[in-house]
Short mmCIF file of C-alpha atoms and ligand atoms in Angstrom, two decimals:
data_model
loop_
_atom_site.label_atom_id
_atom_site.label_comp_id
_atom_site.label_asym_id
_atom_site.label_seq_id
_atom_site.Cartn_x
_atom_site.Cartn_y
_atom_site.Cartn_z
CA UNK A 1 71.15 31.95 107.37
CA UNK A 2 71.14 35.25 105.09
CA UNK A 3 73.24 34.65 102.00
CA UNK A 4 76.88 36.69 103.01
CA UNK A 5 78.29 39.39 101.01
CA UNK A 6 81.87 39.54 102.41
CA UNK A 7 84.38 36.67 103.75
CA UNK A 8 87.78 37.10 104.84
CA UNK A 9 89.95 33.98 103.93
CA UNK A 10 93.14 32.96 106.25
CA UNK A 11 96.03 31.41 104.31
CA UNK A 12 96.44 32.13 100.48
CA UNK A 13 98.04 28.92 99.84
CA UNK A 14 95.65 25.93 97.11
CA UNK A 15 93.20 25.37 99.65
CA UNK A 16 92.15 28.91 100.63
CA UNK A 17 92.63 30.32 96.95
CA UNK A 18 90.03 27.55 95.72
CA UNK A 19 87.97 28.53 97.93
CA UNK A 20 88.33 32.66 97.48
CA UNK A 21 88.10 31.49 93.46
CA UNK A 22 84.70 30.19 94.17
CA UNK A 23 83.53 32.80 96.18
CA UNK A 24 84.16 35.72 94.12
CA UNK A 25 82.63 33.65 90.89
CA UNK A 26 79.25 33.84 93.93
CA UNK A 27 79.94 37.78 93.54
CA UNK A 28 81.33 37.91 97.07
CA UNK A 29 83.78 40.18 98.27
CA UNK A 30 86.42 38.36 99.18
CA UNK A 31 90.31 39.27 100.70
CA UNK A 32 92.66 36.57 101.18
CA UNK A 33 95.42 36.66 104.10
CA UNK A 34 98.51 35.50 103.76
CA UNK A 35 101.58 35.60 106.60
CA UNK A 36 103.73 35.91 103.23
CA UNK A 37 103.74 35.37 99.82
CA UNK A 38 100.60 33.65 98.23
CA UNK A 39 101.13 30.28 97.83
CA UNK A 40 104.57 29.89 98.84
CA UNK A 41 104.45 27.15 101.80
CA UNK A 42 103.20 23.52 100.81
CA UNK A 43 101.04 24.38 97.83
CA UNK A 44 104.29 25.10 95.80
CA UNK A 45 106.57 22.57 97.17
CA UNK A 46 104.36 20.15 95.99
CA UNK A 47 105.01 17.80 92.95
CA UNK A 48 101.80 17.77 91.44
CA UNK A 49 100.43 15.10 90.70
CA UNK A 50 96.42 14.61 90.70
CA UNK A 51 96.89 11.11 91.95
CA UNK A 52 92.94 10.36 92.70
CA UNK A 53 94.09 6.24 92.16
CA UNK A 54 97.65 5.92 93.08
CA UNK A 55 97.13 7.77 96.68
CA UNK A 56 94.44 6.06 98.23
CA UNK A 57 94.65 2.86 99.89
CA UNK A 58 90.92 2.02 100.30
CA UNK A 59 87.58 2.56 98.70
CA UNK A 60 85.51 4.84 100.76
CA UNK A 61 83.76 8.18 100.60
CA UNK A 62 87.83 9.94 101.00
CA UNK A 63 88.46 7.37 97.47
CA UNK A 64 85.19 9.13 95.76
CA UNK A 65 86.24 12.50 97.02
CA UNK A 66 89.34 12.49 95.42
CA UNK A 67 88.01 10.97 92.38
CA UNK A 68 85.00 14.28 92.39
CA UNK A 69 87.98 16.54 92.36
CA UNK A 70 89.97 14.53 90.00
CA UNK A 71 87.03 14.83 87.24
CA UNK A 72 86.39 18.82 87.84
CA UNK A 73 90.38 19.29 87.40
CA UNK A 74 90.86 20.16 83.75
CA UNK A 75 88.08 21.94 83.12
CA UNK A 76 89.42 23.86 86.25
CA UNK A 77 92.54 24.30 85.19
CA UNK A 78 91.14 25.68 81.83
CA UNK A 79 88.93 28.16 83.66
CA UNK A 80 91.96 29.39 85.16
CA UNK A 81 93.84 29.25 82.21
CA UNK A 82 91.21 31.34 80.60
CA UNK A 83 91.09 34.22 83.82
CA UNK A 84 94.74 34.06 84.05
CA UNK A 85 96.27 33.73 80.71
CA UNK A 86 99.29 31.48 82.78
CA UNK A 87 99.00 27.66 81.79
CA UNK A 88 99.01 25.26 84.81
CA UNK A 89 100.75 22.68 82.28
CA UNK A 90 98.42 19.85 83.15
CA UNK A 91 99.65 16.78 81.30
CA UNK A 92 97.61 14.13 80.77
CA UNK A 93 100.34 11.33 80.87
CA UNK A 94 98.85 9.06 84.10
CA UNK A 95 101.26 7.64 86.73
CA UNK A 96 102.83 4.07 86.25
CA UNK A 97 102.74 2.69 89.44
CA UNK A 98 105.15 -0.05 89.95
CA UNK A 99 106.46 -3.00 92.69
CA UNK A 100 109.83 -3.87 93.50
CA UNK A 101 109.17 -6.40 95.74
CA UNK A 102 106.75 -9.40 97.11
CA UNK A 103 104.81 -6.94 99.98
CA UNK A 104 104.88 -3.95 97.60
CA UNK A 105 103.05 -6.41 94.65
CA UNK A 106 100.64 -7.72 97.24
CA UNK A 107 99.64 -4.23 98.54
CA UNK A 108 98.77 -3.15 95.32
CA UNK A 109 97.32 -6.15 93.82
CA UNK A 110 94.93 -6.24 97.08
CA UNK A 111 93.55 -2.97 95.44
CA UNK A 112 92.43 -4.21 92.14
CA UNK A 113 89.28 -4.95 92.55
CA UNK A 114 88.20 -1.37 93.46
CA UNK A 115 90.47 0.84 91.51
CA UNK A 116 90.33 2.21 88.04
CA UNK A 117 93.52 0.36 87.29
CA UNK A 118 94.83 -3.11 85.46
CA UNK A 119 97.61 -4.98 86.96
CA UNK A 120 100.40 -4.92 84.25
CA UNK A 121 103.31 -7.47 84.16
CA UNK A 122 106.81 -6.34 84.18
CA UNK A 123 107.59 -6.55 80.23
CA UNK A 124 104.28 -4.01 79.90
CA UNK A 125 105.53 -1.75 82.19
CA UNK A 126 109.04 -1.59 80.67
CA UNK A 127 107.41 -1.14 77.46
CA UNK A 128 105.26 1.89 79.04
CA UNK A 129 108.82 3.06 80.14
CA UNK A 130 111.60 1.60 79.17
CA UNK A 131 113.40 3.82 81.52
CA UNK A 132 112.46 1.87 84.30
CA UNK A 133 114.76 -0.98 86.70
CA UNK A 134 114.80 -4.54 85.53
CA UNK A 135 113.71 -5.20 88.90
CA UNK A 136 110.26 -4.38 88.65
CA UNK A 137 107.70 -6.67 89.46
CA UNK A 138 104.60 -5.21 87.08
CA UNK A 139 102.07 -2.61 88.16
CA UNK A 140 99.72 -0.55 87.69
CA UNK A 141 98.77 2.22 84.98
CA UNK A 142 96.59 4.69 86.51
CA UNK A 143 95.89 6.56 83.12
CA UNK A 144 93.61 9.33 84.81
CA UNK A 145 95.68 9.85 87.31
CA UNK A 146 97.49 13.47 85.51
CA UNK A 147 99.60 15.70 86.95
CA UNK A 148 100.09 20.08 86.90
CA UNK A 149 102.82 22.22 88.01
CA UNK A 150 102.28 23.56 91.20
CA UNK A 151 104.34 27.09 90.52
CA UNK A 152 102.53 27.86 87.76
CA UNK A 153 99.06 26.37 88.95
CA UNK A 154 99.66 29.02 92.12
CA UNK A 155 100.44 32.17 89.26
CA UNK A 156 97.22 30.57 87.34
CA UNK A 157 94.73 30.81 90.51
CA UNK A 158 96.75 34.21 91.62
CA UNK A 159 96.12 35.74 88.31
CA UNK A 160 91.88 34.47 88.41
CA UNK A 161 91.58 35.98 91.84
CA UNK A 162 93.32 39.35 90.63
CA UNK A 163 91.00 39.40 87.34
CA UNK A 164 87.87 38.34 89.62
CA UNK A 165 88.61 41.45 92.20
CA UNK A 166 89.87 39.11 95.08
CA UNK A 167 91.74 41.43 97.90
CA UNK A 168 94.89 39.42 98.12
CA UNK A 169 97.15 41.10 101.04
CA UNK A 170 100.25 39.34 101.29
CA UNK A 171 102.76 39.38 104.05
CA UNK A 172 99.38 39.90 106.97
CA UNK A 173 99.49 37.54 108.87
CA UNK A 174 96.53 37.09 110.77
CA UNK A 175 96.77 36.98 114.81
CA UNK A 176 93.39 35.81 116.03
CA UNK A 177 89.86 35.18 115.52
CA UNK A 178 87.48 38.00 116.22
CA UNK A 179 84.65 36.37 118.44
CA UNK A 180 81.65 38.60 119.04
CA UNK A 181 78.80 37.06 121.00
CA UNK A 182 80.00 33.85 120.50
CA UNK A 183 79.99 34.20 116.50
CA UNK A 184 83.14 34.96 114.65
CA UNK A 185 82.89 37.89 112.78
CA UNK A 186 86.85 39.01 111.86
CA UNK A 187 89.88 38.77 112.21
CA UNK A 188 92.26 40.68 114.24
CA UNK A 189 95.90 41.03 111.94
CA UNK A 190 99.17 43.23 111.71
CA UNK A 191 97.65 45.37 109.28
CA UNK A 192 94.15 45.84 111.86
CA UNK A 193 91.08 44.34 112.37
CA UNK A 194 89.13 43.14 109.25
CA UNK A 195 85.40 42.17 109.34
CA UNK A 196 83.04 39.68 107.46
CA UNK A 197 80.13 37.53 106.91
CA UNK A 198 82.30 34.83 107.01
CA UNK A 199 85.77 33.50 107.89
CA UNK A 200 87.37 30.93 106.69
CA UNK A 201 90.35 29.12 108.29
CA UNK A 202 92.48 27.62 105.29
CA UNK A 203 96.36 28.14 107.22
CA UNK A 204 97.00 24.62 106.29
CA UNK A 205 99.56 23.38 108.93
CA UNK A 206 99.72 26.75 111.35
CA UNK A 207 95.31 26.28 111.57
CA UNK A 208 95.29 25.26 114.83
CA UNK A 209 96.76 28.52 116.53
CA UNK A 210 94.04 30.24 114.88
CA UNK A 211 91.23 28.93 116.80
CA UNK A 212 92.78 29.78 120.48
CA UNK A 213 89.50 32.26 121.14
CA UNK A 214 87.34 29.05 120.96
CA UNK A 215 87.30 26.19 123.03
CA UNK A 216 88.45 24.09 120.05
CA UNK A 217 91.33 22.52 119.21
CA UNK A 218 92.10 20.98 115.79
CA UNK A 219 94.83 18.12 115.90
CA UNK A 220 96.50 19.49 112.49
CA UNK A 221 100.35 19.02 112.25
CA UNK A 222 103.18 19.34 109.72
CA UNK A 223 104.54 16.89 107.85
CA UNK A 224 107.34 17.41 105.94
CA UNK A 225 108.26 16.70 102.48
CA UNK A 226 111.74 17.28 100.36
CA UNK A 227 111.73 17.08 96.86
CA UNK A 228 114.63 17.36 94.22
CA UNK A 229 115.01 18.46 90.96
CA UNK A 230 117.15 17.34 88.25
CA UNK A 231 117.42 17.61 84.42
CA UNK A 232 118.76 14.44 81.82
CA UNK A 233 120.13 15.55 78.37
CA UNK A 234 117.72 12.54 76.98
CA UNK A 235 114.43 12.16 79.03
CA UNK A 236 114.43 9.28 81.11
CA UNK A 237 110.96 8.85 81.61
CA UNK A 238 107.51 10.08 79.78
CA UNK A 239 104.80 9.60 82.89
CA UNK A 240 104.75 9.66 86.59
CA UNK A 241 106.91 6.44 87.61
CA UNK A 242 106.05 5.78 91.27
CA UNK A 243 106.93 3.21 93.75
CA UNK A 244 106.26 3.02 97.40
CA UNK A 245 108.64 5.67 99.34
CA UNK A 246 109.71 7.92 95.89
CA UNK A 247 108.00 8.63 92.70
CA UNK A 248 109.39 10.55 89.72
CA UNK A 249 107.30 13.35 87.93
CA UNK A 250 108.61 14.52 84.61
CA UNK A 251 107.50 18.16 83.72
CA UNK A 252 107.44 20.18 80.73
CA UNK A 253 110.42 22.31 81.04
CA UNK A 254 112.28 18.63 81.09
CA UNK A 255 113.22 18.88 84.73
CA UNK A 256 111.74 16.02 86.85
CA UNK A 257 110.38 16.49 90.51
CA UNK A 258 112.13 13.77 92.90
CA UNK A 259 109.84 13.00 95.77
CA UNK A 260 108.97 13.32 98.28
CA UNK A 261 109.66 12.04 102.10
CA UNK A 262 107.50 11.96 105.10
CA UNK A 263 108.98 13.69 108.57
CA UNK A 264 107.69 15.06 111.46
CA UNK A 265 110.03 17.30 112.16
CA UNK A 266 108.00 20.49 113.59
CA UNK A 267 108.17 23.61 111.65
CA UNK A 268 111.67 23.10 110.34
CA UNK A 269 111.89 23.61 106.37
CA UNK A 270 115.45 22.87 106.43
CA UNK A 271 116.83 20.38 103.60
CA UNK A 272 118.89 17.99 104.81
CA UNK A 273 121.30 16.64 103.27
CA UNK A 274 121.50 12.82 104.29
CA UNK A 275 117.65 12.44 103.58
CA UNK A 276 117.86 13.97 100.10
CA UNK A 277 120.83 11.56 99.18
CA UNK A 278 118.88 8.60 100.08
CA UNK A 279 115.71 9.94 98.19
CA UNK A 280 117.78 10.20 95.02
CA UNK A 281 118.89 6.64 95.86
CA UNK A 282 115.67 5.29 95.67
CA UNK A 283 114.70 7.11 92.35
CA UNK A 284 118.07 5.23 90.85
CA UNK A 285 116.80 2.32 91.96
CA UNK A 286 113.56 3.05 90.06
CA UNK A 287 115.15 4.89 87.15
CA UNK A 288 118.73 3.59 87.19
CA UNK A 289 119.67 6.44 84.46
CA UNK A 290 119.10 9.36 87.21
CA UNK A 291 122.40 8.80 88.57
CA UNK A 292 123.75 10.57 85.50
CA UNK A 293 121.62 13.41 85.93
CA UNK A 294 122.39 17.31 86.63
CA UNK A 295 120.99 18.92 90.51
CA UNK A 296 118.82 21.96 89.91
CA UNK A 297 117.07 22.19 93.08
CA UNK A 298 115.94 20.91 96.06
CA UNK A 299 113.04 22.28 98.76
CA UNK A 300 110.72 21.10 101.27
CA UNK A 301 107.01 21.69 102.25
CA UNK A 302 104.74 21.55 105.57
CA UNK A 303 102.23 19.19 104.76
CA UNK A 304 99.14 19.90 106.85
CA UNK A 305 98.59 16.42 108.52
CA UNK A 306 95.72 14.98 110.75
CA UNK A 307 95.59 11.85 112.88
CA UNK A 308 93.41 10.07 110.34
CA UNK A 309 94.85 11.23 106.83
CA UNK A 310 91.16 12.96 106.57
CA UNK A 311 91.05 16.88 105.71
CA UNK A 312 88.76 18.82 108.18
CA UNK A 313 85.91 21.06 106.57
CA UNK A 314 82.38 21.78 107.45
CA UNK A 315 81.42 24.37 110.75
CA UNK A 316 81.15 24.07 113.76
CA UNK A 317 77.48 24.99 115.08
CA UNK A 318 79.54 26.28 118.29
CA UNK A 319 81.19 28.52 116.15
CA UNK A 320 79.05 30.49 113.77
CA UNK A 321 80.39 32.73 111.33
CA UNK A 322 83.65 29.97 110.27
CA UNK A 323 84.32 27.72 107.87
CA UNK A 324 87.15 25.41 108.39
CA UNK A 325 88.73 23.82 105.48
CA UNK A 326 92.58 22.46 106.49
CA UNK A 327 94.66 19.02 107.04
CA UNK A 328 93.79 18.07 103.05
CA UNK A 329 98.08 16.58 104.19
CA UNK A 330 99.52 14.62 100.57
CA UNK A 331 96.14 15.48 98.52
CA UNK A 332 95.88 18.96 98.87
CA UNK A 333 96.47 19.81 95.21
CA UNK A 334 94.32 16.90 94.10
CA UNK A 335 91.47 18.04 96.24
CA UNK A 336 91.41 22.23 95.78
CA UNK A 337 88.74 22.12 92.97
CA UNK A 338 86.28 20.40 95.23
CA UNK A 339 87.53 21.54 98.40
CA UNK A 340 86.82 24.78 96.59
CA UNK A 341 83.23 23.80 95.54
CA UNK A 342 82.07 22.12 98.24
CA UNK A 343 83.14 25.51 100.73
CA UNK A 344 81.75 27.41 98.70
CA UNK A 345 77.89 25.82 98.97
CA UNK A 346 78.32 25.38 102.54
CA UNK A 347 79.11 29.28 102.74
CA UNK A 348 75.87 30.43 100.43
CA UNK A 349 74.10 28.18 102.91
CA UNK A 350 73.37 25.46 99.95
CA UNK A 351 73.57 21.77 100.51
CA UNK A 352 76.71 19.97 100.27
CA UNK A 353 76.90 18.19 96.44
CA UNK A 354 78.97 15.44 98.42
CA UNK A 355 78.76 14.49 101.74
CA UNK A 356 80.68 16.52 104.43
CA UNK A 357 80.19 14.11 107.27
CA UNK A 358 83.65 12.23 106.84
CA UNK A 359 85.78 15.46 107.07
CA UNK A 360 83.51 17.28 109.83
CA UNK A 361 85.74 19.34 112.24
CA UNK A 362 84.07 18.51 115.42
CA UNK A 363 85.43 14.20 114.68
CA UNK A 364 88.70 15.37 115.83
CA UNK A 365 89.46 13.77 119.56
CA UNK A 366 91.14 16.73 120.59
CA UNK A 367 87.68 19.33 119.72
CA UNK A 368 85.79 20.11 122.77
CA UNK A 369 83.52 22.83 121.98
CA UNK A 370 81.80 23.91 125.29
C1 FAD B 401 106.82 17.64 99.12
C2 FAD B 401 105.34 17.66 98.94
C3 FAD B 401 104.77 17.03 97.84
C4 FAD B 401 103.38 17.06 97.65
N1 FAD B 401 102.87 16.52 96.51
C5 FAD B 401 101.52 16.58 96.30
C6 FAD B 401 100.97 16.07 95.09
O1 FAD B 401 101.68 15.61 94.20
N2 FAD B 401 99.61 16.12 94.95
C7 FAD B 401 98.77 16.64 95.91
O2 FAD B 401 97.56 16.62 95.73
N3 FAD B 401 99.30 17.16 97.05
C8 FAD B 401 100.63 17.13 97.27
N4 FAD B 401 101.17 17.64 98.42
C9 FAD B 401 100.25 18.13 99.46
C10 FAD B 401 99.79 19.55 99.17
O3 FAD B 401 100.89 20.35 98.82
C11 FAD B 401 99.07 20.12 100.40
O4 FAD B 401 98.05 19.25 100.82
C12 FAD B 401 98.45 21.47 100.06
O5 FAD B 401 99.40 22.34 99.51
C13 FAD B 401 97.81 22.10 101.28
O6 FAD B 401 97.35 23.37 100.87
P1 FAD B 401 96.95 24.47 101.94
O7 FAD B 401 96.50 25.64 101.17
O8 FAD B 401 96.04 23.87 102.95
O9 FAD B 401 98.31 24.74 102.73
P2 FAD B 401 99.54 25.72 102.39
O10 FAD B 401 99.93 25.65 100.97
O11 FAD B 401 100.59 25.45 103.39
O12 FAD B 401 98.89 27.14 102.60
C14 FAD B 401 98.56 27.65 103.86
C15 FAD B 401 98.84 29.13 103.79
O13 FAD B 401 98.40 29.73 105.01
C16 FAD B 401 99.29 30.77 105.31
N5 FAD B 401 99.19 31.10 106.72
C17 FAD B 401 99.55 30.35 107.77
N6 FAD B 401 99.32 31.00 108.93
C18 FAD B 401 98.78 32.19 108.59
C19 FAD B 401 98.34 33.32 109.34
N7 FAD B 401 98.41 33.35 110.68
N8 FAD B 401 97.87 34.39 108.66
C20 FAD B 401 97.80 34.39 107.31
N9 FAD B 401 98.22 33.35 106.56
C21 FAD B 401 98.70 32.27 107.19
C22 FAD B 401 100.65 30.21 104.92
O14 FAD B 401 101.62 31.23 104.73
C23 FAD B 401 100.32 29.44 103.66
O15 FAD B 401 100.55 30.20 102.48
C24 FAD B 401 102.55 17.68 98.62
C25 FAD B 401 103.12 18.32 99.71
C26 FAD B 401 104.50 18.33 99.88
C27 FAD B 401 105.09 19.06 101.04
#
């Protein structure tokens, strides 16, 4: 494979950004598509949190995946710092993971003796955060487990991929794959065709449409999430509390991100207002003081989900000329550094530094290339 020169990315939200970051530090030419504004779907709805421990269930290649990007995040965030001159705010404070009850303690206790985590009684974790129910049960403190803020993480990487001479065309939308000879070489949009050495799908949830030309079809869905955010006049919390179903994520301009809940509910990005209430329950019953506190805002995001909670990236050989990276669903933001990385040597035609295998496209039931 000769080394490309050009690439047109689909979807300007953490994934394909990442990946247009690394690109143009290859010295490719790179322009990034977006239906809208970059980064303005689930990359910004998101809380944050690089959660590398506290998000996954079981060891695994997926566990040391998350734990590659984890380590490569603030230097990252640095890098883009440095490009930018707009702070992602990464705080260092790890996430205090907690149980309120018998099924919750033995879910996380089962993962002890694989994570980078201590079990902590309930008098350490009030002492951690004193903010916390009486009800706990003890915990875990997952001290690497930081957190940035997604809005101004997505001005960060936007201002890198200005000062590195990334094409970013907002609001053109891309329609369809250009397939010549059985190798993709464009893409067709509103603003006319556009053509590359490579492609690369990174649409998050709205992927799938994107591949009609081929006979492939990705099983990537949305997932929604809503999120509040309030503000205390004393600040109830220091870390990340989180508990199964809601976790708490205090931020530097002393507003804390309520989230986040799990619907499949189609393309709808509605709020609503019975499902927000009983989110803001739950974080009472975690942080009792939160019922005093002032509503600034609440939103939702399309999570790109997959049947198995595994992203999709690699090629397929069917399909020469793309690069798939989509479905990275609750870890997205954890998982753009490497997700970045790893695209990147698959598109110079280097190997892999961590196996693809796991995430390849062509797993998915519903691919049938012919
Ligand atoms: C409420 C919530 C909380 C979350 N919290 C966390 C967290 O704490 N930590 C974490 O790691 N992850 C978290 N996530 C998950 C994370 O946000 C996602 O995994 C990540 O944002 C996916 O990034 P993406 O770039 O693939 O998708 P997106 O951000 O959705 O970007 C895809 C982009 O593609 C564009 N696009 C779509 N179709 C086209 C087209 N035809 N042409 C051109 N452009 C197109 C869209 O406009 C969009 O900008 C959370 C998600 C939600 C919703």
């Amino acid at each position: 494979m000769n080394r490309p020169t050009s690439a047109v990315i689909i979807g300007g939200g953490i994934i394909g950004g990442s990946i247009a970051l690394e690109l143009a530090k290859q010295h490719i030419r790179v322009t990034l598509l977006d239906k809208g504004e970059f980064a303005k779907e689930a990359s910004t709805a998101a809380a944050g949190m690089i959660g590398a421990q506290v998000e996954i269930h079981q060891p695994g290649p997926f566990y040391e995946l998350c734990k590659a990007s984890q380590r490569l995040y603030e230097q990252w965030t640095r890098e883009l710092h440095e490009l930018s001159g707009v702070s992602p705010q990464y705080i260092n404070k790890g996430i205090v993971r907690v149980a309120l009850n018998d099924e919750d303690e033995a879910e996380l206790k089962s993962r002890l003796p694989w994570i980078d985590g201590k079990w902590i009684t309930a008098a350490q974790a009030k002492s951690l955060e004193p903010g916390i129910t009486g009800q706990v049960r003890g915990g875990v403190h997952f001290a690497q487990d930081h957190q940035i803020h997604p809005l101004h993480l997505a001005r960060a990487l936007r201002g890198a991929l200005s000062r590195l001479g990334v094409s970013i065309r907002e609001w053109t939308p891309a329609l369809r794959l250009i397939v010549d000879n059985g190798r993709v070489t464009g893409v067709r949009t509103t603003d006319g065709d556009l053509y590359a050495d490579e492609v690369v799908l990174a649409a998050g949830a709205w992927s799938p449409a994107l591949l009609e030309p081929l006979p492939v079809h990705l099983p990537v869905f949305p997932v929604r999430g809503q999120c509040i955010s309030v503000r205390m006049q004393a600040p109830a919390i220091s870390a990340t509390v989180f508990t199964k179903g809601c976790y708490i994520v205090p931020k530097l301009d002393g507003t804390l991100t309520i989230g986040a809940t799990q619907e499949e509910a189609g393309f709808v990005k509605k709020p609503t207002v019975a499902v927000i209430s009983e989110l803001h329950a739950k974080a009472c019953q975690l942080v009792p003081a939160l019922s005093e506190a002032e509503f600034v805002a609440t939103w939702t995001g399309l999570r790109p989900g997959t049947p198995d909670g595994l992203p999709y990236m690699g090629r397929l050989a069917e399909a020469p000329g793309l690069t798939i990276a989509t479905g990275h669903f609750r870890n997205g933001i954890l998982l753009a550094p490497v997700t970045g990385l790893l695209m990147q040597e698959l598109v110079t035609g280097q190997t892999p530094s961590l196996d693809l295998a796991p995430y390849a496209p062509s797993r998915a039931s519903g691919v049938s290339v012919n």
